[in-house]
Amino acid sequence: MSSASDYVYGELRRRLMAGSFLPGEPLREEHIAAQLSVSRTPVRNAIERLIADGLVTREGRRGAVVLGWQDRDIDEAFELRMLLEPYSAKAAAERATPEQIDELDRINQCMLDAVNSGAPDHVAQVQHYNNLFHHALLNAAQSARVRSLVENLLDMPIIIGSFYFYGRDDMLRSVEHHRQIIAAIRARDPECAEIAVRFHLATTHLLFRSHRKDGKTGG
């Protein structure tokens, strides 16, 4: 994937997630290309990736149009995660195998390496490893019921790309939050693990809401 396509994809994803486009609004390749000072090819490639992400769809002659995500939907998803994921961390502190804890460590190290890589697609890599971490945390809880409730929330298209809002310091802070979660699980401290996950998610939600507000007010 070219760096131009990665750039356009990242910029459009940030704008979509920030609510800068209205639900049902067409994405015009020519307009976007002129606005971002690129050719239409990377714009076309970026739009195809956004369609695959579930943020954009095609509607006949209208072409690519924005799917709608309301603030209420996003807030509800985070609130449900803050109810369920701290419980899964508490369960992981009680039930996780040493191998599962080591896997959390491995994924978080991959996430840190991606932050430090400077690669054109490093945000996509960080996003990928963050999602893997939270799925691995669910697995470590060893509760099929909790996993079935939370997995769809983790994979919501509007939520999964939250790292497109993050700067480097935000990404490193997230890695550090993960370290604290792992340390609590490794210490077999359910209460600490629960608190660490709740704080991590609350911080993420606050950052997300801040960027959604800025995007809608032109900030």
PDB file of C-alpha atoms in Angstrom:
ATOM      1  CA  MET A   1       0.000   0.000   0.000  1.00  0.00           C
ATOM      2  CA  SER A   2       1.408   3.402  -1.012  1.00  0.00           C
ATOM      3  CA  SER A   3       2.143   6.066   1.549  1.00  0.00           C
ATOM      4  CA  ALA A   4      -0.302   8.385  -0.277  1.00  0.00           C
ATOM      5  CA  SER A   5      -3.096   5.843   0.106  1.00  0.00           C
ATOM      6  CA  ASP A   6      -2.224   5.336   3.789  1.00  0.00           C
ATOM      7  CA  TYR A   7      -2.277   9.092   4.318  1.00  0.00           C
ATOM      8  CA  VAL A   8      -5.675   9.545   2.640  1.00  0.00           C
ATOM      9  CA  TYR A   9      -7.116   6.535   4.456  1.00  0.00           C
ATOM     10  CA  GLY A  10      -5.921   7.808   7.838  1.00  0.00           C
ATOM     11  CA  GLU A  11      -7.212  11.327   7.206  1.00  0.00           C
ATOM     12  CA  LEU A  12     -10.626  10.167   5.967  1.00  0.00           C
ATOM     13  CA  ARG A  13     -10.939   7.700   8.817  1.00  0.00           C
ATOM     14  CA  ARG A  14     -10.201  10.417  11.378  1.00  0.00           C
ATOM     15  CA  ARG A  15     -12.813  12.685   9.796  1.00  0.00           C
ATOM     16  CA  LEU A  16     -15.429   9.944   9.615  1.00  0.00           C
ATOM     17  CA  MET A  17     -14.894   8.955  13.228  1.00  0.00           C
ATOM     18  CA  ALA A  18     -14.955  12.585  14.330  1.00  0.00           C
ATOM     19  CA  GLY A  19     -18.382  13.037  12.754  1.00  0.00           C
ATOM     20  CA  SER A  20     -17.124  15.546  10.162  1.00  0.00           C
ATOM     21  CA  PHE A  21     -19.300  13.892   7.483  1.00  0.00           C
ATOM     22  CA  LEU A  22     -23.072  13.565   7.733  1.00  0.00           C
ATOM     23  CA  PRO A  23     -24.678  10.097   7.577  1.00  0.00           C
ATOM     24  CA  GLY A  24     -25.532   9.373   3.943  1.00  0.00           C
ATOM     25  CA  GLU A  25     -23.154  12.024   2.617  1.00  0.00           C
ATOM     26  CA  PRO A  26     -21.391  10.967  -0.620  1.00  0.00           C
ATOM     27  CA  LEU A  27     -17.589  10.829  -0.667  1.00  0.00           C
ATOM     28  CA  ARG A  28     -16.571  12.543  -3.908  1.00  0.00           C
ATOM     29  CA  GLU A  29     -13.198  11.306  -5.128  1.00  0.00           C
ATOM     30  CA  GLU A  30     -12.395  14.436  -7.120  1.00  0.00           C
ATOM     31  CA  HIS A  31     -13.249  16.792  -4.254  1.00  0.00           C
ATOM     32  CA  ILE A  32     -11.254  14.781  -1.698  1.00  0.00           C
ATOM     33  CA  ALA A  33      -8.264  14.481  -4.028  1.00  0.00           C
ATOM     34  CA  ALA A  34      -8.180  18.266  -4.533  1.00  0.00           C
ATOM     35  CA  GLN A  35      -8.641  18.919  -0.829  1.00  0.00           C
ATOM     36  CA  LEU A  36      -5.792  16.598   0.160  1.00  0.00           C
ATOM     37  CA  SER A  37      -3.561  17.471  -2.830  1.00  0.00           C
ATOM     38  CA  VAL A  38      -3.318  13.902  -4.139  1.00  0.00           C
ATOM     39  CA  SER A  39      -4.452  12.073  -7.261  1.00  0.00           C
ATOM     40  CA  ARG A  40      -7.754  10.199  -7.362  1.00  0.00           C
ATOM     41  CA  THR A  41      -6.086   6.745  -7.212  1.00  0.00           C
ATOM     42  CA  PRO A  42      -5.094   6.833  -3.508  1.00  0.00           C
ATOM     43  CA  VAL A  43      -8.503   8.318  -2.705  1.00  0.00           C
ATOM     44  CA  ARG A  44     -10.203   5.439  -4.509  1.00  0.00           C
ATOM     45  CA  ASN A  45      -8.022   2.907  -2.662  1.00  0.00           C
ATOM     46  CA  ALA A  46      -8.719   4.574   0.684  1.00  0.00           C
ATOM     47  CA  ILE A  47     -12.481   4.537   0.094  1.00  0.00           C
ATOM     48  CA  GLU A  48     -12.354   0.804  -0.694  1.00  0.00           C
ATOM     49  CA  ARG A  49     -10.588   0.220   2.640  1.00  0.00           C
ATOM     50  CA  LEU A  50     -13.236   2.279   4.459  1.00  0.00           C
ATOM     51  CA  ILE A  51     -15.956   0.196   2.826  1.00  0.00           C
ATOM     52  CA  ALA A  52     -14.201  -2.960   4.057  1.00  0.00           C
ATOM     53  CA  ASP A  53     -14.031  -1.357   7.534  1.00  0.00           C
ATOM     54  CA  GLY A  54     -17.800  -0.875   7.606  1.00  0.00           C
ATOM     55  CA  LEU A  55     -17.635   2.933   7.777  1.00  0.00           C
ATOM     56  CA  VAL A  56     -18.711   3.579   4.177  1.00  0.00           C
ATOM     57  CA  THR A  57     -21.031   1.768   1.770  1.00  0.00           C
ATOM     58  CA  ARG A  58     -21.901   1.928  -1.932  1.00  0.00           C
ATOM     59  CA  GLU A  59     -25.385   2.998  -3.023  1.00  0.00           C
ATOM     60  CA  GLY A  60     -25.806   2.587  -6.759  1.00  0.00           C
ATOM     61  CA  ARG A  61     -25.344   5.820  -8.691  1.00  0.00           C
ATOM     62  CA  ARG A  62     -24.613   7.798  -5.536  1.00  0.00           C
ATOM     63  CA  GLY A  63     -21.353   5.894  -5.151  1.00  0.00           C
ATOM     64  CA  ALA A  64     -19.615   5.713  -1.779  1.00  0.00           C
ATOM     65  CA  VAL A  65     -21.682   7.184   1.057  1.00  0.00           C
ATOM     66  CA  VAL A  66     -21.023   7.576   4.773  1.00  0.00           C
ATOM     67  CA  LEU A  67     -22.717   5.211   7.206  1.00  0.00           C
ATOM     68  CA  GLY A  68     -24.230   6.902  10.242  1.00  0.00           C
ATOM     69  CA  TRP A  69     -22.887   6.493  13.776  1.00  0.00           C
ATOM     70  CA  GLN A  70     -24.642   8.563  16.411  1.00  0.00           C
ATOM     71  CA  ASP A  71     -22.911   9.800  19.573  1.00  0.00           C
ATOM     72  CA  ARG A  72     -25.472   7.828  21.559  1.00  0.00           C
ATOM     73  CA  ASP A  73     -24.388   4.583  19.861  1.00  0.00           C
ATOM     74  CA  ILE A  74     -20.739   5.261  20.659  1.00  0.00           C
ATOM     75  CA  ASP A  75     -21.377   6.273  24.270  1.00  0.00           C
ATOM     76  CA  GLU A  76     -23.511   3.184  24.806  1.00  0.00           C
ATOM     77  CA  ALA A  77     -20.788   0.913  23.415  1.00  0.00           C
ATOM     78  CA  PHE A  78     -18.185   2.400  25.743  1.00  0.00           C
ATOM     79  CA  GLU A  79     -20.518   2.249  28.734  1.00  0.00           C
ATOM     80  CA  LEU A  80     -21.238  -1.425  28.092  1.00  0.00           C
ATOM     81  CA  ARG A  81     -17.520  -2.120  27.730  1.00  0.00           C
ATOM     82  CA  MET A  82     -16.853  -0.357  31.032  1.00  0.00           C
ATOM     83  CA  LEU A  83     -19.388  -2.635  32.687  1.00  0.00           C
ATOM     84  CA  LEU A  84     -18.180  -5.897  31.162  1.00  0.00           C
ATOM     85  CA  GLU A  85     -14.436  -5.645  30.453  1.00  0.00           C
ATOM     86  CA  PRO A  86     -13.430  -4.805  34.050  1.00  0.00           C
ATOM     87  CA  TYR A  87     -15.254  -7.971  35.069  1.00  0.00           C
ATOM     88  CA  SER A  88     -13.322  -9.944  32.459  1.00  0.00           C
ATOM     89  CA  ALA A  89     -10.040  -8.540  33.813  1.00  0.00           C
ATOM     90  CA  LYS A  90     -11.059  -9.534  37.337  1.00  0.00           C
ATOM     91  CA  ALA A  91     -11.835 -13.044  36.082  1.00  0.00           C
ATOM     92  CA  ALA A  92      -8.522 -13.156  34.196  1.00  0.00           C
ATOM     93  CA  ALA A  93      -6.635 -12.357  37.408  1.00  0.00           C
ATOM     94  CA  GLU A  94      -8.273 -15.398  38.953  1.00  0.00           C
ATOM     95  CA  ARG A  95      -8.240 -17.827  36.005  1.00  0.00           C
ATOM     96  CA  ALA A  96      -5.662 -16.905  33.343  1.00  0.00           C
ATOM     97  CA  THR A  97      -2.955 -19.441  32.625  1.00  0.00           C
ATOM     98  CA  PRO A  98       0.701 -18.312  32.642  1.00  0.00           C
ATOM     99  CA  GLU A  99       0.708 -18.789  28.867  1.00  0.00           C
ATOM    100  CA  GLN A 100      -2.283 -16.469  28.451  1.00  0.00           C
ATOM    101  CA  ILE A 101      -0.590 -13.798  30.567  1.00  0.00           C
ATOM    102  CA  ASP A 102       2.586 -14.152  28.508  1.00  0.00           C
ATOM    103  CA  GLU A 103       0.485 -13.743  25.346  1.00  0.00           C
ATOM    104  CA  LEU A 104      -0.888 -10.441  26.667  1.00  0.00           C
ATOM    105  CA  ASP A 105       2.702  -9.313  27.247  1.00  0.00           C
ATOM    106  CA  ARG A 106       3.754 -10.399  23.749  1.00  0.00           C
ATOM    107  CA  ILE A 107       0.899  -8.549  22.054  1.00  0.00           C
ATOM    108  CA  ASN A 108       1.545  -5.401  24.052  1.00  0.00           C
ATOM    109  CA  GLN A 109       5.230  -5.495  23.094  1.00  0.00           C
ATOM    110  CA  CYS A 110       4.198  -5.789  19.425  1.00  0.00           C
ATOM    111  CA  MET A 111       1.971  -2.772  19.947  1.00  0.00           C
ATOM    112  CA  LEU A 112       4.880  -0.794  21.430  1.00  0.00           C
ATOM    113  CA  ASP A 113       7.134  -1.847  18.540  1.00  0.00           C
ATOM    114  CA  ALA A 114       4.480  -0.597  16.097  1.00  0.00           C
ATOM    115  CA  VAL A 115       4.285   2.769  17.893  1.00  0.00           C
ATOM    116  CA  ASN A 116       8.073   3.121  17.623  1.00  0.00           C
ATOM    117  CA  SER A 117       8.373   1.808  14.071  1.00  0.00           C
ATOM    118  CA  GLY A 118       7.609   5.050  12.244  1.00  0.00           C
ATOM    119  CA  ALA A 119       6.117   2.967   9.416  1.00  0.00           C
ATOM    120  CA  PRO A 120       3.569   4.697   7.150  1.00  0.00           C
ATOM    121  CA  ASP A 121       0.919   2.253   8.361  1.00  0.00           C
ATOM    122  CA  HIS A 122       2.000   2.243  12.014  1.00  0.00           C
ATOM    123  CA  VAL A 123      -1.396   3.505  13.218  1.00  0.00           C
ATOM    124  CA  ALA A 124      -3.123   0.556  11.544  1.00  0.00           C
ATOM    125  CA  GLN A 125      -0.588  -1.780  13.183  1.00  0.00           C
ATOM    126  CA  VAL A 126      -1.137  -0.219  16.623  1.00  0.00           C
ATOM    127  CA  GLN A 127      -4.892  -0.490  16.146  1.00  0.00           C
ATOM    128  CA  HIS A 128      -4.515  -4.157  15.154  1.00  0.00           C
ATOM    129  CA  TYR A 129      -2.446  -5.102  18.205  1.00  0.00           C
ATOM    130  CA  ASN A 130      -4.691  -3.122  20.545  1.00  0.00           C
ATOM    131  CA  ASN A 131      -7.692  -5.072  19.282  1.00  0.00           C
ATOM    132  CA  LEU A 132      -5.775  -8.337  19.688  1.00  0.00           C
ATOM    133  CA  PHE A 133      -4.885  -7.364  23.261  1.00  0.00           C
ATOM    134  CA  HIS A 134      -8.490  -6.812  24.270  1.00  0.00           C
ATOM    135  CA  HIS A 135      -9.581 -10.068  22.633  1.00  0.00           C
ATOM    136  CA  ALA A 136      -6.748 -11.889  24.424  1.00  0.00           C
ATOM    137  CA  LEU A 137      -7.915 -10.351  27.700  1.00  0.00           C
ATOM    138  CA  LEU A 138     -11.376 -11.803  27.073  1.00  0.00           C
ATOM    139  CA  ASN A 139      -9.839 -15.204  26.352  1.00  0.00           C
ATOM    140  CA  ALA A 140      -7.843 -15.007  29.585  1.00  0.00           C
ATOM    141  CA  ALA A 141     -11.087 -14.516  31.531  1.00  0.00           C
ATOM    142  CA  GLN A 142     -12.098 -18.013  30.380  1.00  0.00           C
ATOM    143  CA  SER A 143     -15.795 -17.157  30.184  1.00  0.00           C
ATOM    144  CA  ALA A 144     -17.555 -17.938  26.923  1.00  0.00           C
ATOM    145  CA  ARG A 145     -20.585 -15.949  28.089  1.00  0.00           C
ATOM    146  CA  VAL A 146     -18.620 -12.749  28.709  1.00  0.00           C
ATOM    147  CA  ARG A 147     -16.669 -13.190  25.472  1.00  0.00           C
ATOM    148  CA  SER A 148     -19.886 -13.486  23.452  1.00  0.00           C
ATOM    149  CA  LEU A 149     -21.228 -10.288  25.033  1.00  0.00           C
ATOM    150  CA  VAL A 150     -18.102  -8.161  24.541  1.00  0.00           C
ATOM    151  CA  GLU A 151     -16.596  -9.298  21.225  1.00  0.00           C
ATOM    152  CA  ASN A 152     -19.102  -7.395  19.064  1.00  0.00           C
ATOM    153  CA  LEU A 153     -18.409  -4.215  21.047  1.00  0.00           C
ATOM    154  CA  LEU A 154     -14.662  -4.595  20.493  1.00  0.00           C
ATOM    155  CA  ASP A 155     -15.149  -4.986  16.757  1.00  0.00           C
ATOM    156  CA  MET A 156     -17.558  -2.086  16.123  1.00  0.00           C
ATOM    157  CA  PRO A 157     -16.087  -0.258  13.086  1.00  0.00           C
ATOM    158  CA  ILE A 158     -16.459   3.168  14.692  1.00  0.00           C
ATOM    159  CA  ILE A 159     -14.682   1.995  17.878  1.00  0.00           C
ATOM    160  CA  ILE A 160     -11.947  -0.220  16.485  1.00  0.00           C
ATOM    161  CA  GLY A 161     -10.126   2.644  14.783  1.00  0.00           C
ATOM    162  CA  SER A 162      -9.873   4.967  17.776  1.00  0.00           C
ATOM    163  CA  PHE A 163      -6.083   5.117  17.379  1.00  0.00           C
ATOM    164  CA  TYR A 164      -6.550   7.386  14.364  1.00  0.00           C
ATOM    165  CA  PHE A 165      -7.303  10.053  16.988  1.00  0.00           C
ATOM    166  CA  TYR A 166      -4.134   9.306  18.962  1.00  0.00           C
ATOM    167  CA  GLY A 167      -0.816  11.080  18.982  1.00  0.00           C
ATOM    168  CA  ARG A 168       2.371   9.249  19.901  1.00  0.00           C
ATOM    169  CA  ASP A 169       2.050  10.118  23.603  1.00  0.00           C
ATOM    170  CA  ASP A 170      -1.533   8.815  23.644  1.00  0.00           C
ATOM    171  CA  MET A 171      -0.398   5.538  22.085  1.00  0.00           C
ATOM    172  CA  LEU A 172       2.416   5.123  24.602  1.00  0.00           C
ATOM    173  CA  ARG A 173      -0.028   5.863  27.418  1.00  0.00           C
ATOM    174  CA  SER A 174      -2.299   3.094  26.158  1.00  0.00           C
ATOM    175  CA  VAL A 175       0.644   0.657  26.094  1.00  0.00           C
ATOM    176  CA  GLU A 176       1.429   1.635  29.688  1.00  0.00           C
ATOM    177  CA  HIS A 177      -2.198   1.070  30.720  1.00  0.00           C
ATOM    178  CA  HIS A 178      -1.941  -2.409  29.226  1.00  0.00           C
ATOM    179  CA  ARG A 179       1.229  -3.041  31.230  1.00  0.00           C
ATOM    180  CA  GLN A 180      -0.601  -2.121  34.419  1.00  0.00           C
ATOM    181  CA  ILE A 181      -3.450  -4.470  33.534  1.00  0.00           C
ATOM    182  CA  ILE A 182      -0.996  -7.302  32.841  1.00  0.00           C
ATOM    183  CA  ALA A 183       0.889  -6.625  36.082  1.00  0.00           C
ATOM    184  CA  ALA A 184      -2.345  -6.845  38.091  1.00  0.00           C
ATOM    185  CA  ILE A 185      -3.348 -10.089  36.388  1.00  0.00           C
ATOM    186  CA  ARG A 186       0.111 -11.572  36.879  1.00  0.00           C
ATOM    187  CA  ALA A 187      -0.031 -10.589  40.558  1.00  0.00           C
ATOM    188  CA  ARG A 188      -3.406 -12.360  40.812  1.00  0.00           C
ATOM    189  CA  ASP A 189      -5.009  -9.142  42.083  1.00  0.00           C
ATOM    190  CA  PRO A 190      -8.606  -9.110  40.759  1.00  0.00           C
ATOM    191  CA  GLU A 191      -9.536  -5.740  42.264  1.00  0.00           C
ATOM    192  CA  CYS A 192      -6.483  -3.986  40.815  1.00  0.00           C
ATOM    193  CA  ALA A 193      -7.045  -5.571  37.389  1.00  0.00           C
ATOM    194  CA  GLU A 194     -10.671  -4.438  37.408  1.00  0.00           C
ATOM    195  CA  ILE A 195      -9.750  -0.858  38.327  1.00  0.00           C
ATOM    196  CA  ALA A 196      -6.940  -0.730  35.738  1.00  0.00           C
ATOM    197  CA  VAL A 197      -9.257  -1.732  32.883  1.00  0.00           C
ATOM    198  CA  ARG A 198     -12.004   0.643  33.978  1.00  0.00           C
ATOM    199  CA  PHE A 199      -9.531   3.541  34.072  1.00  0.00           C
ATOM    200  CA  HIS A 200      -8.107   2.572  30.668  1.00  0.00           C
ATOM    201  CA  LEU A 201     -11.533   2.508  29.029  1.00  0.00           C
ATOM    202  CA  ALA A 202     -12.683   5.717  30.701  1.00  0.00           C
ATOM    203  CA  THR A 203      -9.576   7.493  29.392  1.00  0.00           C
ATOM    204  CA  THR A 204     -10.184   6.138  25.886  1.00  0.00           C
ATOM    205  CA  HIS A 205     -13.829   7.213  25.961  1.00  0.00           C
ATOM    206  CA  LEU A 206     -12.900  10.722  27.115  1.00  0.00           C
ATOM    207  CA  LEU A 207     -10.377  11.118  24.281  1.00  0.00           C
ATOM    208  CA  PHE A 208     -12.867   9.775  21.746  1.00  0.00           C
ATOM    209  CA  ARG A 209     -15.617  12.162  22.866  1.00  0.00           C
ATOM    210  CA  SER A 210     -13.222  15.104  22.783  1.00  0.00           C
ATOM    211  CA  HIS A 211     -12.261  14.423  19.162  1.00  0.00           C
ATOM    212  CA  ARG A 212     -15.867  13.815  18.102  1.00  0.00           C
ATOM    213  CA  LYS A 213     -16.770  17.212  19.565  1.00  0.00           C
ATOM    214  CA  ASP A 214     -13.817  18.939  17.870  1.00  0.00           C
ATOM    215  CA  GLY A 215     -14.637  17.338  14.539  1.00  0.00           C
ATOM    216  CA  LYS A 216     -18.222  18.543  14.624  1.00  0.00           C
ATOM    217  CA  THR A 217     -17.302  22.075  15.556  1.00  0.00           C
ATOM    218  CA  GLY A 218     -14.544  22.332  12.945  1.00  0.00           C
ATOM    219  CA  GLY A 219     -11.764  22.184  15.548  1.00  0.00           C
TER     220      GLY A 219
END
